[in-house]
Short mmCIF file of C-alpha atoms in Angstrom, two decimals:
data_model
loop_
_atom_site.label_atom_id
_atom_site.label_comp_id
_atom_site.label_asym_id
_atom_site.label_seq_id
_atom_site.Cartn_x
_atom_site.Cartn_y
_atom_site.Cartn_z
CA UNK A 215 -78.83 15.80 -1.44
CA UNK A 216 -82.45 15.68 -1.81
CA UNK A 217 -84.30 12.83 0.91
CA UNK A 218 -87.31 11.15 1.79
CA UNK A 219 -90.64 10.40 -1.31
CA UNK A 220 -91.52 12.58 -3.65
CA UNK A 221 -94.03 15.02 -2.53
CA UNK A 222 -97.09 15.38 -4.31
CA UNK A 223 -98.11 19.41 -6.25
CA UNK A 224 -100.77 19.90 -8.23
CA UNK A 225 -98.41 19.94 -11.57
CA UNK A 226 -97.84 16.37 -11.01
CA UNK A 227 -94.11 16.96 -10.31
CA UNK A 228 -92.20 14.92 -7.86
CA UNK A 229 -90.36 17.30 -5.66
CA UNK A 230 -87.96 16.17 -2.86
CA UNK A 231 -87.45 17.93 0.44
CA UNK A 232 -83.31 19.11 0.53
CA UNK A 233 -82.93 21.02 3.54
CA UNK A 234 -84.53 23.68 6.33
CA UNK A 235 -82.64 26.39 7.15
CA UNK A 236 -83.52 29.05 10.19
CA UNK A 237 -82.42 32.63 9.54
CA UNK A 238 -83.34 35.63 11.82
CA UNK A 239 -83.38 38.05 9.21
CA UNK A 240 -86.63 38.81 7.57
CA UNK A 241 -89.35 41.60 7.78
CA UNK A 242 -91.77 39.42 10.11
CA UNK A 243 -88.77 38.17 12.39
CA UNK A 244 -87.24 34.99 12.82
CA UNK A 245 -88.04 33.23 9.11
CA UNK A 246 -87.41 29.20 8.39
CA UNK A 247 -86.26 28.39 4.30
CA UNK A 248 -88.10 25.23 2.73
CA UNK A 249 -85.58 23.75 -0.01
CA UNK A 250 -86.38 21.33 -2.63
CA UNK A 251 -85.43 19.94 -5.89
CA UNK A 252 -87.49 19.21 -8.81
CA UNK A 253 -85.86 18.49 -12.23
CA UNK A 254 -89.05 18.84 -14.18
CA UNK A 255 -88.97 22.79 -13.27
CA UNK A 256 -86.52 23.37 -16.10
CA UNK A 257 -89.41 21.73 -18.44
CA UNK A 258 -91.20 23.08 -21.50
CA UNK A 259 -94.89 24.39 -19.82
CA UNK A 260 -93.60 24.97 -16.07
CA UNK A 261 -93.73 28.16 -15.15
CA UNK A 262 -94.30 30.71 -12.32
CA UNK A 263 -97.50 30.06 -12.26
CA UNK A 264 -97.37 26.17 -11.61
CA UNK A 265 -94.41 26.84 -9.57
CA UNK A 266 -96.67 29.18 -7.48
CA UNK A 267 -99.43 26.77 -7.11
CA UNK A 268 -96.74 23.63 -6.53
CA UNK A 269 -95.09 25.92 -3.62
CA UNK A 270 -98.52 26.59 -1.65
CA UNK A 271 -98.84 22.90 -1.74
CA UNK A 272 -95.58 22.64 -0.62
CA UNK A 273 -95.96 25.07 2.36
CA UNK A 274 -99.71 23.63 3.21
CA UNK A 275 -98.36 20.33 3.41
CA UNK A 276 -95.18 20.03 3.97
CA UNK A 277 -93.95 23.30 5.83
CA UNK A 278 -96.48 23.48 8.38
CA UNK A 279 -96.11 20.25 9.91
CA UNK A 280 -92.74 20.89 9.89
CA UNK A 281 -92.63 23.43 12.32
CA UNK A 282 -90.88 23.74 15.49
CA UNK A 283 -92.85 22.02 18.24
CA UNK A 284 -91.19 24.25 20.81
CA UNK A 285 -88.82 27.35 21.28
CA UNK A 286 -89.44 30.48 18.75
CA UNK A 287 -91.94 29.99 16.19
CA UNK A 288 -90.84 31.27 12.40
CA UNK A 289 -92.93 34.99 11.55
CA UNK A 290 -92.48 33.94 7.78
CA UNK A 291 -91.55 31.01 5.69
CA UNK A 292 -89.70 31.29 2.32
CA UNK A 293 -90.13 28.46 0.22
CA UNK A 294 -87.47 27.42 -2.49
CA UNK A 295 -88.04 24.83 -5.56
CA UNK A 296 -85.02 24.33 -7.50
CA UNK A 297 -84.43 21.77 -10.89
CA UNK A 298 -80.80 21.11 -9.24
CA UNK A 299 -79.05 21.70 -5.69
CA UNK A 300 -77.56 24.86 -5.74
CA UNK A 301 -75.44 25.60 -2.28
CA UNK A 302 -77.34 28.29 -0.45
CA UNK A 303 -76.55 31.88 -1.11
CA UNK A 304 -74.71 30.86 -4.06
CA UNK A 305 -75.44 31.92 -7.44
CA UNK A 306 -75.93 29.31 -10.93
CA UNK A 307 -77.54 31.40 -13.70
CA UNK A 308 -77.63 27.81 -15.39
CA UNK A 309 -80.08 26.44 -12.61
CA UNK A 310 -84.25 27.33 -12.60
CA UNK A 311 -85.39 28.19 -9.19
CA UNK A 312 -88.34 29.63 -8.21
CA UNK A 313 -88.97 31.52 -4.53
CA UNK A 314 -92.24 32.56 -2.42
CA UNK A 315 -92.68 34.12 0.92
CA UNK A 316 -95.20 32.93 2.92
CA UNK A 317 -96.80 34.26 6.32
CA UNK A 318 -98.77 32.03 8.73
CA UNK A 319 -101.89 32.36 10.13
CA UNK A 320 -104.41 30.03 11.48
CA UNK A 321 -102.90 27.36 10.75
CA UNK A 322 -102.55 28.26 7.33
CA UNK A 323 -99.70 29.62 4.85
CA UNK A 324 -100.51 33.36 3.25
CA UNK A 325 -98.44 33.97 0.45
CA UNK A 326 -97.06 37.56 1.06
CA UNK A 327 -95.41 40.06 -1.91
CA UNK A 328 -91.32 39.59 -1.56
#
């Protein structure tokens, strides 16, 4: 279940942090998954663009200080933003979720092509 306040996008939505998950798979190497839930994705006027803007602002200021302090540091981030939980890997045509890979550098996210 989604935890912790509602984190603030530029849409105004109030996304909530659901889980992190690690996988090593990935084209830049070891990659770490941002989850969250959002009902107001499935809305009239959101879209992939506000979704795209909302996710930056999710990986700007939520990702990045949620990095590993020590061990292997993540090559990529993917960033998830669902209207419901949907278990990972599984499939819900019924759910809206938008995806967006991200690269870091300087201390920054880079949004990279999937």
């Amino acid at each position: 279940m989604p935890s912790g306040p509602p984190l603030a996008v530029p849409s105004g939505i109030a996304p909530r942090w659901l889980e992190t998950r690690m996988d090593a798979a990935g084209p830049l190497g070891l990659t770490l998954r941002f989850r969250f839930v959002a009902p107001e994705v499935a809305g009239a006027g959101y879209g992939p663009d506000r979704a795209s803007a909302d996710l930056q602002a999710l990986c700007d200021g939520f990702a990045l200080a949620h990095l590993p302090k020590d061990g292997p540091q993540p090559g990529g981030l993917v960033l998830d933003l669902a209207d419901r939980v949907v278990p990972f890997g599984a499939s819900d045509d019924t759910a809206v979720q938008f995806f967006e890979a991200y690269s870091i550098a300087d201390g920054a996210c880079h949004w990279e092509l999937f």
